PDB file of C-alpha atoms in Angstrom:
ATOM      1  CA  MET P   1     -75.658  -2.830 134.805  1.00  0.00           C
ATOM      2  CA  ASN P   2     -73.909  -4.961 132.333  1.00  0.00           C
ATOM      3  CA  GLU P   3     -76.593  -3.935 129.461  1.00  0.00           C
ATOM      4  CA  THR P   4     -75.473  -0.086 130.568  1.00  0.00           C
ATOM      5  CA  LEU P   5     -71.867  -0.422 129.905  1.00  0.00           C
ATOM      6  CA  ASP P   6     -72.244  -2.596 126.357  1.00  0.00           C
ATOM      7  CA  ILE P   7     -74.589   0.858 125.517  1.00  0.00           C
ATOM      8  CA  ARG P   8     -71.655   3.126 126.965  1.00  0.00           C
ATOM      9  CA  PHE P   9     -69.138   0.952 125.180  1.00  0.00           C
ATOM     10  CA  LEU P  10     -71.208   1.235 121.951  1.00  0.00           C
ATOM     11  CA  LEU P  11     -72.042   4.699 121.968  1.00  0.00           C
ATOM     12  CA  VAL P  12     -68.224   5.240 122.470  1.00  0.00           C
ATOM     13  CA  ILE P  13     -67.783   3.933 119.352  1.00  0.00           C
ATOM     14  CA  ARG P  14     -70.107   5.627 117.510  1.00  0.00           C
ATOM     15  CA  GLU P  15     -68.548   8.760 118.638  1.00  0.00           C
ATOM     16  CA  SER P  16     -65.297   7.795 117.388  1.00  0.00           C
ATOM     17  CA  GLU P  17     -63.862   7.889 113.717  1.00  0.00           C
ATOM     18  CA  SER P  18     -62.217   4.365 113.837  1.00  0.00           C
ATOM     19  CA  LEU P  19     -61.924   1.642 115.985  1.00  0.00           C
ATOM     20  CA  LEU P  20     -58.736   2.749 116.749  1.00  0.00           C
ATOM     21  CA  ALA P  21     -59.428   6.032 118.022  1.00  0.00           C
ATOM     22  CA  ALA P  22     -62.273   4.371 120.107  1.00  0.00           C
ATOM     23  CA  SER P  23     -59.903   2.150 121.770  1.00  0.00           C
ATOM     24  CA  ARG P  24     -57.650   5.117 122.885  1.00  0.00           C
ATOM     25  CA  LYS P  25     -61.046   6.611 124.590  1.00  0.00           C
ATOM     26  CA  LEU P  26     -61.680   3.025 125.945  1.00  0.00           C
ATOM     27  CA  GLY P  27     -58.304   2.301 126.996  1.00  0.00           C
ATOM     28  CA  LEU P  28     -58.385  -0.775 125.428  1.00  0.00           C
ATOM     29  CA  THR P  29     -56.542  -2.329 122.610  1.00  0.00           C
ATOM     30  CA  PRO P  30     -58.319  -2.609 119.190  1.00  0.00           C
ATOM     31  CA  SER P  31     -58.382  -6.243 119.430  1.00  0.00           C
ATOM     32  CA  ALA P  32     -60.243  -6.081 122.694  1.00  0.00           C
ATOM     33  CA  VAL P  33     -62.418  -3.295 121.361  1.00  0.00           C
ATOM     34  CA  THR P  34     -63.170  -5.535 117.917  1.00  0.00           C
ATOM     35  CA  GLN P  35     -63.682  -9.121 120.338  1.00  0.00           C
ATOM     36  CA  ARG P  36     -65.836  -7.295 122.924  1.00  0.00           C
ATOM     37  CA  LEU P  37     -68.200  -6.157 119.803  1.00  0.00           C
ATOM     38  CA  GLN P  38     -68.302  -9.137 118.257  1.00  0.00           C
ATOM     39  CA  GLN P  39     -69.336 -11.026 121.803  1.00  0.00           C
ATOM     40  CA  MET P  40     -72.161  -8.171 121.501  1.00  0.00           C
ATOM     41  CA  GLU P  41     -73.544  -9.029 117.913  1.00  0.00           C
ATOM     42  CA  LYS P  42     -73.238 -12.600 118.948  1.00  0.00           C
ATOM     43  CA  LYS P  43     -74.989 -12.275 121.853  1.00  0.00           C
ATOM     44  CA  LEU P  44     -77.666 -10.292 120.270  1.00  0.00           C
ATOM     45  CA  SER P  45     -77.738 -12.129 116.889  1.00  0.00           C
ATOM     46  CA  ILE P  46     -77.308  -8.539 115.124  1.00  0.00           C
ATOM     47  CA  ARG P  47     -74.729  -7.450 112.956  1.00  0.00           C
ATOM     48  CA  LEU P  48     -74.228  -3.820 114.631  1.00  0.00           C
ATOM     49  CA  LEU P  49     -71.146  -2.348 112.257  1.00  0.00           C
ATOM     50  CA  ASP P  50     -70.507  -2.775 108.962  1.00  0.00           C
ATOM     51  CA  ARG P  51     -67.009  -3.761 108.462  1.00  0.00           C
ATOM     52  CA  SER P  52     -66.412  -3.538 104.929  1.00  0.00           C
ATOM     53  CA  ALA P  53     -67.128   0.341 104.922  1.00  0.00           C
ATOM     54  CA  ARG P  54     -63.819   2.276 105.184  1.00  0.00           C
ATOM     55  CA  GLN P  55     -64.958   4.609 107.837  1.00  0.00           C
ATOM     56  CA  LEU P  56     -67.309   3.129 110.891  1.00  0.00           C
ATOM     57  CA  ARG P  57     -70.733   2.847 109.668  1.00  0.00           C
ATOM     58  CA  PHE P  58     -73.527   1.664 111.655  1.00  0.00           C
ATOM     59  CA  THR P  59     -76.193  -0.912 110.416  1.00  0.00           C
ATOM     60  CA  ASP P  60     -79.974   0.244 110.700  1.00  0.00           C
ATOM     61  CA  GLU P  61     -79.820  -1.949 113.743  1.00  0.00           C
ATOM     62  CA  GLY P  62     -76.540  -0.415 115.517  1.00  0.00           C
ATOM     63  CA  GLU P  63     -77.857   2.884 114.643  1.00  0.00           C
ATOM     64  CA  PHE P  64     -81.500   2.083 116.461  1.00  0.00           C
ATOM     65  CA  LEU P  65     -79.809   0.461 119.546  1.00  0.00           C
ATOM     66  CA  CYS P  66     -77.495   3.487 120.171  1.00  0.00           C
ATOM     67  CA  LEU P  67     -80.663   5.892 119.773  1.00  0.00           C
ATOM     68  CA  ARG P  68     -82.842   4.054 122.265  1.00  0.00           C
ATOM     69  CA  GLY P  69     -79.656   2.914 124.139  1.00  0.00           C
ATOM     70  CA  ALA P  70     -78.467   6.750 124.806  1.00  0.00           C
ATOM     71  CA  GLU P  71     -81.953   7.287 125.881  1.00  0.00           C
ATOM     72  CA  LEU P  72     -81.745   4.581 128.550  1.00  0.00           C
ATOM     73  CA  VAL P  73     -78.499   5.339 129.751  1.00  0.00           C
ATOM     74  CA  GLU P  74     -79.236   9.193 130.208  1.00  0.00           C
ATOM     75  CA  GLN P  75     -82.623   7.668 132.354  1.00  0.00           C
ATOM     76  CA  PHE P  76     -80.179   5.524 133.858  1.00  0.00           C
ATOM     77  CA  ASP P  77     -77.787   8.140 135.355  1.00  0.00           C
ATOM     78  CA  SER P  78     -80.611  10.281 136.320  1.00  0.00           C
ATOM     79  CA  LEU P  79     -81.933   7.599 138.218  1.00  0.00           C
ATOM     80  CA  LEU P  80     -78.661   7.129 140.196  1.00  0.00           C
ATOM     81  CA  ALA P  81     -78.293  10.811 140.424  1.00  0.00           C
ATOM     82  CA  ASP P  82     -81.817  10.897 142.349  1.00  0.00           C
ATOM     83  CA  LEU P  83     -80.960   8.191 144.523  1.00  0.00           C
ATOM     84  CA  GLN P  84     -77.168   9.664 145.480  1.00  0.00           C
ATOM     85  CA  GLU P  85     -79.277  13.140 145.926  1.00  0.00           C
ATOM     86  CA  ARG P  86     -81.679  11.598 148.168  1.00  0.00           C
ATOM     87  CA  ARG P  87     -78.581  10.522 150.598  1.00  0.00           C
ATOM     88  CA  SER P  88     -76.815  13.787 150.423  1.00  0.00           C
ATOM     89  CA  GLY P  89     -78.554  16.450 148.278  1.00  0.00           C
ATOM     90  CA  PHE P  90     -75.158  17.638 147.030  1.00  0.00           C
ATOM     91  CA  VAL P  91     -74.217  15.406 144.226  1.00  0.00           C
ATOM     92  CA  GLY P  92     -74.311  15.828 140.479  1.00  0.00           C
ATOM     93  CA  LYS P  93     -74.126  18.202 137.592  1.00  0.00           C
ATOM     94  CA  LEU P  94     -75.198  22.165 137.632  1.00  0.00           C
ATOM     95  CA  LYS P  95     -74.756  23.686 134.135  1.00  0.00           C
ATOM     96  CA  ILE P  96     -74.585  27.490 134.375  1.00  0.00           C
ATOM     97  CA  ASN P  97     -74.921  30.135 131.723  1.00  0.00           C
ATOM     98  CA  ALA P  98     -73.427  33.688 132.019  1.00  0.00           C
ATOM     99  CA  PRO P  99     -72.494  36.673 130.183  1.00  0.00           C
ATOM    100  CA  PHE P 100     -69.115  37.292 129.690  1.00  0.00           C
ATOM    101  CA  GLY P 101     -68.055  40.072 131.860  1.00  0.00           C
ATOM    102  CA  PHE P 102     -70.287  39.567 134.638  1.00  0.00           C
ATOM    103  CA  GLY P 103     -69.343  35.756 134.363  1.00  0.00           C
ATOM    104  CA  ARG P 104     -65.634  36.260 134.624  1.00  0.00           C
ATOM    105  CA  GLN P 105     -65.569  38.737 137.432  1.00  0.00           C
ATOM    106  CA  TYR P 106     -68.188  37.828 139.359  1.00  0.00           C
ATOM    107  CA  VAL P 107     -70.203  34.746 138.490  1.00  0.00           C
ATOM    108  CA  ALA P 108     -66.921  32.415 138.286  1.00  0.00           C
ATOM    109  CA  PRO P 109     -65.470  33.225 141.406  1.00  0.00           C
ATOM    110  CA  ALA P 110     -69.088  32.285 143.059  1.00  0.00           C
ATOM    111  CA  VAL P 111     -68.952  29.080 141.017  1.00  0.00           C
ATOM    112  CA  ALA P 112     -65.704  27.961 142.352  1.00  0.00           C
ATOM    113  CA  ALA P 113     -66.699  28.818 146.199  1.00  0.00           C
ATOM    114  CA  PHE P 114     -69.980  26.931 145.896  1.00  0.00           C
ATOM    115  CA  GLN P 115     -67.727  23.859 144.379  1.00  0.00           C
ATOM    116  CA  ARG P 116     -65.018  23.819 147.158  1.00  0.00           C
ATOM    117  CA  LEU P 117     -67.792  23.856 149.867  1.00  0.00           C
ATOM    118  CA  HIS P 118     -69.592  20.927 147.947  1.00  0.00           C
ATOM    119  CA  PRO P 119     -66.958  19.055 146.201  1.00  0.00           C
ATOM    120  CA  GLU P 120     -69.275  16.333 144.888  1.00  0.00           C
ATOM    121  CA  VAL P 121     -71.465  18.670 142.383  1.00  0.00           C
ATOM    122  CA  GLU P 122     -69.486  18.793 138.895  1.00  0.00           C
ATOM    123  CA  ILE P 123     -70.251  22.415 137.528  1.00  0.00           C
ATOM    124  CA  ALA P 124     -70.009  23.550 133.914  1.00  0.00           C
ATOM    125  CA  LEU P 125     -69.905  27.063 133.467  1.00  0.00           C
ATOM    126  CA  SER P 126     -70.051  28.304 129.979  1.00  0.00           C
ATOM    127  CA  LEU P 127     -69.822  32.229 129.462  1.00  0.00           C
ATOM    128  CA  SER P 128     -71.923  33.722 126.296  1.00  0.00           C
ATOM    129  CA  GLU P 129     -72.381  36.976 124.718  1.00  0.00           C
ATOM    130  CA  GLN P 130     -75.961  35.804 123.988  1.00  0.00           C
ATOM    131  CA  PRO P 131     -77.367  33.868 126.990  1.00  0.00           C
ATOM    132  CA  MET P 132     -80.627  34.353 126.679  1.00  0.00           C
ATOM    133  CA  VAL P 133     -80.191  33.002 122.809  1.00  0.00           C
ATOM    134  CA  GLU P 134     -78.630  29.904 123.677  1.00  0.00           C
ATOM    135  CA  VAL P 135     -80.951  29.086 126.504  1.00  0.00           C
ATOM    136  CA  THR P 136     -82.268  26.104 124.502  1.00  0.00           C
ATOM    137  CA  ASP P 137     -79.324  24.168 125.514  1.00  0.00           C
ATOM    138  CA  ARG P 138     -81.077  23.249 128.630  1.00  0.00           C
ATOM    139  CA  PHE P 139     -78.664  25.346 131.482  1.00  0.00           C
ATOM    140  CA  ASP P 140     -79.954  24.379 134.838  1.00  0.00           C
ATOM    141  CA  VAL P 141     -79.302  28.129 135.569  1.00  0.00           C
ATOM    142  CA  VAL P 142     -78.868  31.203 133.463  1.00  0.00           C
ATOM    143  CA  ILE P 143     -77.672  34.444 134.684  1.00  0.00           C
ATOM    144  CA  HIS P 144     -79.490  37.469 133.032  1.00  0.00           C
ATOM    145  CA  ILE P 145     -78.772  40.792 133.384  1.00  0.00           C
ATOM    146  CA  GLY P 146     -81.906  43.617 132.669  1.00  0.00           C
ATOM    147  CA  GLU P 147     -85.352  43.407 131.346  1.00  0.00           C
ATOM    148  CA  LEU P 148     -86.446  39.972 131.161  1.00  0.00           C
ATOM    149  CA  ARG P 149     -88.308  39.596 127.258  1.00  0.00           C
ATOM    150  CA  SER P 150     -91.057  37.230 126.817  1.00  0.00           C
ATOM    151  CA  SER P 151     -89.969  33.795 128.433  1.00  0.00           C
ATOM    152  CA  ASN P 152     -91.321  30.856 129.590  1.00  0.00           C
ATOM    153  CA  LEU P 153     -88.195  30.819 132.315  1.00  0.00           C
ATOM    154  CA  VAL P 154     -88.525  31.435 136.114  1.00  0.00           C
ATOM    155  CA  CYS P 155     -87.104  34.278 137.184  1.00  0.00           C
ATOM    156  CA  HIS P 156     -84.954  34.243 140.707  1.00  0.00           C
ATOM    157  CA  SER P 157     -83.631  38.053 142.068  1.00  0.00           C
ATOM    158  CA  ILE P 158     -79.861  38.265 142.611  1.00  0.00           C
ATOM    159  CA  ALA P 159     -78.728  41.487 142.988  1.00  0.00           C
ATOM    160  CA  ALA P 160     -80.056  45.569 142.269  1.00  0.00           C
ATOM    161  CA  ASN P 161     -77.778  46.928 139.491  1.00  0.00           C
ATOM    162  CA  ARG P 162     -78.305  50.410 137.776  1.00  0.00           C
ATOM    163  CA  ARG P 163     -77.613  51.538 134.287  1.00  0.00           C
ATOM    164  CA  TYR P 164     -75.103  54.647 133.841  1.00  0.00           C
ATOM    165  CA  VAL P 165     -74.005  57.042 130.842  1.00  0.00           C
ATOM    166  CA  CYS P 166     -70.582  57.686 131.130  1.00  0.00           C
ATOM    167  CA  ALA P 167     -67.509  59.558 129.565  1.00  0.00           C
ATOM    168  CA  SER P 168     -64.040  60.096 130.213  1.00  0.00           C
ATOM    169  CA  PRO P 169     -62.643  63.343 131.425  1.00  0.00           C
ATOM    170  CA  ALA P 170     -60.695  63.673 128.180  1.00  0.00           C
ATOM    171  CA  PHE P 171     -63.893  63.143 125.723  1.00  0.00           C
ATOM    172  CA  ILE P 172     -65.635  65.888 128.065  1.00  0.00           C
ATOM    173  CA  GLU P 173     -62.584  67.973 127.478  1.00  0.00           C
ATOM    174  CA  GLN P 174     -62.595  67.927 123.908  1.00  0.00           C
ATOM    175  CA  HIS P 175     -66.446  67.978 123.134  1.00  0.00           C
ATOM    176  CA  GLY P 176     -67.860  69.666 126.188  1.00  0.00           C
ATOM    177  CA  LEU P 177     -69.986  68.369 128.744  1.00  0.00           C
ATOM    178  CA  PRO P 178     -73.309  67.341 127.324  1.00  0.00           C
ATOM    179  CA  GLU P 179     -76.095  68.887 129.811  1.00  0.00           C
ATOM    180  CA  HIS P 180     -79.121  67.097 128.430  1.00  0.00           C
ATOM    181  CA  PRO P 181     -79.745  63.205 126.978  1.00  0.00           C
ATOM    182  CA  ASP P 182     -81.228  64.831 123.524  1.00  0.00           C
ATOM    183  CA  ASN P 183     -77.371  65.901 123.309  1.00  0.00           C
ATOM    184  CA  LEU P 184     -76.241  62.456 122.365  1.00  0.00           C
ATOM    185  CA  THR P 185     -77.806  62.550 119.172  1.00  0.00           C
ATOM    186  CA  THR P 186     -74.937  64.877 117.859  1.00  0.00           C
ATOM    187  CA  LEU P 187     -71.786  62.777 119.920  1.00  0.00           C
ATOM    188  CA  PRO P 188     -69.600  59.953 119.511  1.00  0.00           C
ATOM    189  CA  CYS P 189     -71.326  57.062 121.171  1.00  0.00           C
ATOM    190  CA  ILE P 190     -70.839  53.340 121.841  1.00  0.00           C
ATOM    191  CA  ALA P 191     -73.161  50.628 121.806  1.00  0.00           C
ATOM    192  CA  LEU P 192     -72.827  47.002 123.281  1.00  0.00           C
ATOM    193  CA  ARG P 193     -74.272  44.488 121.226  1.00  0.00           C
ATOM    194  CA  GLU P 194     -76.482  41.708 123.452  1.00  0.00           C
ATOM    195  CA  ASN P 195     -79.313  39.568 123.418  1.00  0.00           C
ATOM    196  CA  ASN P 196     -80.506  40.876 119.602  1.00  0.00           C
ATOM    197  CA  GLU P 197     -81.893  43.683 121.432  1.00  0.00           C
ATOM    198  CA  ASP P 198     -81.947  47.264 119.908  1.00  0.00           C
ATOM    199  CA  VAL P 199     -79.135  48.705 121.434  1.00  0.00           C
ATOM    200  CA  THR P 200     -79.322  52.401 119.951  1.00  0.00           C
ATOM    201  CA  ARG P 201     -82.487  53.388 121.693  1.00  0.00           C
ATOM    202  CA  TRP P 202     -81.687  54.750 124.983  1.00  0.00           C
ATOM    203  CA  HIS P 203     -84.879  55.091 127.639  1.00  0.00           C
ATOM    204  CA  PHE P 204     -84.461  58.148 130.070  1.00  0.00           C
ATOM    205  CA  THR P 205     -87.034  58.849 132.890  1.00  0.00           C
ATOM    206  CA  ARG P 206     -87.061  61.937 135.488  1.00  0.00           C
ATOM    207  CA  ALA P 207     -90.023  62.483 137.940  1.00  0.00           C
ATOM    208  CA  ARG P 208     -93.113  61.815 134.990  1.00  0.00           C
ATOM    209  CA  LYS P 209     -91.093  62.477 132.288  1.00  0.00           C
ATOM    210  CA  THR P 210     -89.754  60.007 129.836  1.00  0.00           C
ATOM    211  CA  LEU P 211     -87.226  60.769 126.986  1.00  0.00           C
ATOM    212  CA  ASN P 212     -86.235  58.074 124.068  1.00  0.00           C
ATOM    213  CA  VAL P 213     -83.060  59.078 122.203  1.00  0.00           C
ATOM    214  CA  ARG P 214     -81.625  57.076 119.129  1.00  0.00           C
ATOM    215  CA  ILE P 215     -77.898  57.061 119.416  1.00  0.00           C
ATOM    216  CA  ARG P 216     -75.773  56.781 116.060  1.00  0.00           C
ATOM    217  CA  PRO P 217     -73.060  54.658 117.568  1.00  0.00           C
ATOM    218  CA  ALA P 218     -69.491  55.352 116.128  1.00  0.00           C
ATOM    219  CA  LEU P 219     -68.026  52.004 117.651  1.00  0.00           C
ATOM    220  CA  SER P 220     -69.891  49.101 118.611  1.00  0.00           C
ATOM    221  CA  CYS P 221     -68.946  45.811 119.981  1.00  0.00           C
ATOM    222  CA  ASN P 222     -70.421  42.525 121.602  1.00  0.00           C
ATOM    223  CA  ASP P 223     -68.099  42.633 124.294  1.00  0.00           C
ATOM    224  CA  GLY P 224     -68.764  44.755 127.152  1.00  0.00           C
ATOM    225  CA  SER P 225     -64.891  45.342 128.613  1.00  0.00           C
ATOM    226  CA  VAL P 226     -64.011  46.553 124.958  1.00  0.00           C
ATOM    227  CA  ILE P 227     -66.630  49.251 124.759  1.00  0.00           C
ATOM    228  CA  ARG P 228     -65.702  50.414 128.419  1.00  0.00           C
ATOM    229  CA  GLN P 229     -61.973  50.542 127.384  1.00  0.00           C
ATOM    230  CA  TRP P 230     -62.797  52.584 124.245  1.00  0.00           C
ATOM    231  CA  ALA P 231     -64.978  55.024 127.084  1.00  0.00           C
ATOM    232  CA  CYS P 232     -62.154  55.233 128.954  1.00  0.00           C
ATOM    233  CA  GLU P 233     -59.577  56.272 126.060  1.00  0.00           C
ATOM    234  CA  GLY P 234     -62.142  58.802 125.249  1.00  0.00           C
ATOM    235  CA  HIS P 235     -63.708  57.320 122.178  1.00  0.00           C
ATOM    236  CA  GLY P 236     -67.398  58.401 122.842  1.00  0.00           C
ATOM    237  CA  ILE P 237     -69.783  57.787 125.452  1.00  0.00           C
ATOM    238  CA  ILE P 238     -71.365  54.482 126.871  1.00  0.00           C
ATOM    239  CA  MET P 239     -74.209  53.282 128.721  1.00  0.00           C
ATOM    240  CA  ARG P 240     -72.953  50.632 131.057  1.00  0.00           C
ATOM    241  CA  SER P 241     -74.457  48.343 133.881  1.00  0.00           C
ATOM    242  CA  GLU P 242     -73.329  49.973 137.811  1.00  0.00           C
ATOM    243  CA  TRP P 243     -71.466  46.722 138.396  1.00  0.00           C
ATOM    244  CA  ASP P 244     -68.919  47.652 135.380  1.00  0.00           C
ATOM    245  CA  VAL P 245     -68.532  51.020 135.916  1.00  0.00           C
ATOM    246  CA  ALA P 246     -68.500  51.399 139.699  1.00  0.00           C
ATOM    247  CA  ASP P 247     -65.059  51.467 140.105  1.00  0.00           C
ATOM    248  CA  ALA P 248     -64.187  54.002 137.062  1.00  0.00           C
ATOM    249  CA  LEU P 249     -66.407  56.104 138.435  1.00  0.00           C
ATOM    250  CA  ALA P 250     -64.978  55.898 141.983  1.00  0.00           C
ATOM    251  CA  ASP P 251     -61.241  56.990 140.715  1.00  0.00           C
ATOM    252  CA  GLY P 252     -62.585  59.167 138.479  1.00  0.00           C
ATOM    253  CA  THR P 253     -61.470  57.066 134.942  1.00  0.00           C
ATOM    254  CA  LEU P 254     -64.978  57.880 133.835  1.00  0.00           C
ATOM    255  CA  ILE P 255     -67.808  60.185 134.872  1.00  0.00           C
ATOM    256  CA  ARG P 256     -71.032  59.792 135.145  1.00  0.00           C
ATOM    257  CA  LEU P 257     -73.579  61.948 132.948  1.00  0.00           C
ATOM    258  CA  PHE P 258     -77.031  63.529 133.287  1.00  0.00           C
ATOM    259  CA  PRO P 259     -77.168  62.171 137.180  1.00  0.00           C
ATOM    260  CA  GLY P 260     -80.693  64.067 136.904  1.00  0.00           C
ATOM    261  CA  TRP P 261     -81.810  61.373 134.656  1.00  0.00           C
ATOM    262  CA  LYS P 262     -82.630  57.951 135.471  1.00  0.00           C
ATOM    263  CA  LEU P 263     -82.057  54.913 132.927  1.00  0.00           C
ATOM    264  CA  PRO P 264     -84.092  51.247 133.466  1.00  0.00           C
ATOM    265  CA  ASP P 265     -82.377  49.329 136.316  1.00  0.00           C
ATOM    266  CA  ALA P 266     -80.512  46.129 134.744  1.00  0.00           C
ATOM    267  CA  ASN P 267     -81.283  44.004 137.996  1.00  0.00           C
ATOM    268  CA  ILE P 268     -78.974  40.579 137.984  1.00  0.00           C
ATOM    269  CA  VAL P 269     -81.588  37.311 137.989  1.00  0.00           C
ATOM    270  CA  ALA P 270     -81.014  33.952 137.714  1.00  0.00           C
ATOM    271  CA  LEU P 271     -83.086  31.871 135.574  1.00  0.00           C
ATOM    272  CA  THR P 272     -84.272  28.056 135.950  1.00  0.00           C
ATOM    273  CA  HIS P 273     -86.801  26.137 133.838  1.00  0.00           C
ATOM    274  CA  GLN P 274     -89.027  25.532 136.670  1.00  0.00           C
ATOM    275  CA  ARG P 275     -89.805  26.916 140.287  1.00  0.00           C
ATOM    276  CA  GLU P 276     -90.612  23.294 141.845  1.00  0.00           C
ATOM    277  CA  GLY P 277     -89.021  20.251 141.819  1.00  0.00           C
ATOM    278  CA  LEU P 278     -85.701  21.498 141.465  1.00  0.00           C
ATOM    279  CA  PRO P 279     -82.355  19.491 142.497  1.00  0.00           C
ATOM    280  CA  ALA P 280     -80.746  20.378 145.978  1.00  0.00           C
ATOM    281  CA  ARG P 281     -77.609  21.712 144.452  1.00  0.00           C
ATOM    282  CA  THR P 282     -79.588  23.957 142.160  1.00  0.00           C
ATOM    283  CA  VAL P 283     -81.654  25.502 144.834  1.00  0.00           C
ATOM    284  CA  ASN P 284     -78.691  25.796 147.561  1.00  0.00           C
ATOM    285  CA  PHE P 285     -76.706  27.619 144.672  1.00  0.00           C
ATOM    286  CA  LEU P 286     -79.405  29.701 144.034  1.00  0.00           C
ATOM    287  CA  ARG P 287     -79.579  30.561 147.546  1.00  0.00           C
ATOM    288  CA  PHE P 288     -75.531  30.926 147.544  1.00  0.00           C
ATOM    289  CA  LEU P 289     -75.602  33.670 144.861  1.00  0.00           C
ATOM    290  CA  LYS P 290     -77.893  35.561 146.878  1.00  0.00           C
ATOM    291  CA  ASP P 291     -75.846  35.490 149.733  1.00  0.00           C
ATOM    292  CA  GLN P 292     -72.988  36.509 147.519  1.00  0.00           C
ATOM    293  CA  PHE P 293     -74.777  39.580 146.134  1.00  0.00           C
ATOM    294  CA  ALA P 294     -78.153  40.485 147.436  1.00  0.00           C
ATOM    295  CA  THR P 295     -77.368  42.423 151.312  1.00  0.00           C
ATOM    296  CA  GLN P 296     -74.735  44.567 149.457  1.00  0.00           C
ATOM    297  CA  PRO P 297     -73.607  43.877 146.235  1.00  0.00           C
ATOM    298  CA  PRO P 298     -69.897  44.384 145.727  1.00  0.00           C
ATOM    299  CA  TRP P 299     -70.298  47.106 143.467  1.00  0.00           C
ATOM    300  CA  ARG P 300     -71.896  48.923 145.999  1.00  0.00           C
ATOM    301  CA  GLN P 301     -69.262  48.400 148.628  1.00  0.00           C
TER     302      GLN P 301
END
């Protein structure tokens, strides 16, 4: 145990710009930090820091100890987490990634509610405009909306969600009500840029007929709330998820276009790195999400 404390102490110094900054992080005096460092060097018979440099600079041996020590500390923490999890099943860290809009409106409240039920679980929620691009950061759960491209991740269904093409009453009054998706090629459209996808190709189906329309967006943005606002203000036609525009369609702020044509569904899914062997906190969070949305998604109530 003492060895892991020494390694943690050394890692704090390595992450700091100076011994003074390290002492502040550790809650110790600079002299106490220096004394403890000297004790470690004496015990190991190795010089860990080059004190002749103006800035903190570790020796080769010090760098080696930090590198291997960080791995050992991570393994030790994982071991303790596993032991605690065997006891209660609801402890440890849970890292979640979700898209900005859906994450703010639906995932964030669900995360807070889950953590309230299980206060020993530490949850870190990250919102991103490109969650599928940043998945390499090893999140425990990634919330994704829409088609899942080629991926090694495991998909867990959370909720059904359609896509609609919409415009405001003011836009329709100015440009007329388009009767066919082909009309989109000559009308101002608004595109949402996300996950490095081709956002200018809108795919429609009706019965057995398929239709691909290439729009030329007058406006585009990487934030769904912005393009929705632009559409409500009459700047163009948008294609948006049902979860985002259901309220606007209900109160008449937006009007659905081409109701006889269907766009690809954009179902809500949760992605994990494996199906088996997930920690209890992850399994129960996925179950909690499904209970929140699957029976009757809030955007359909």
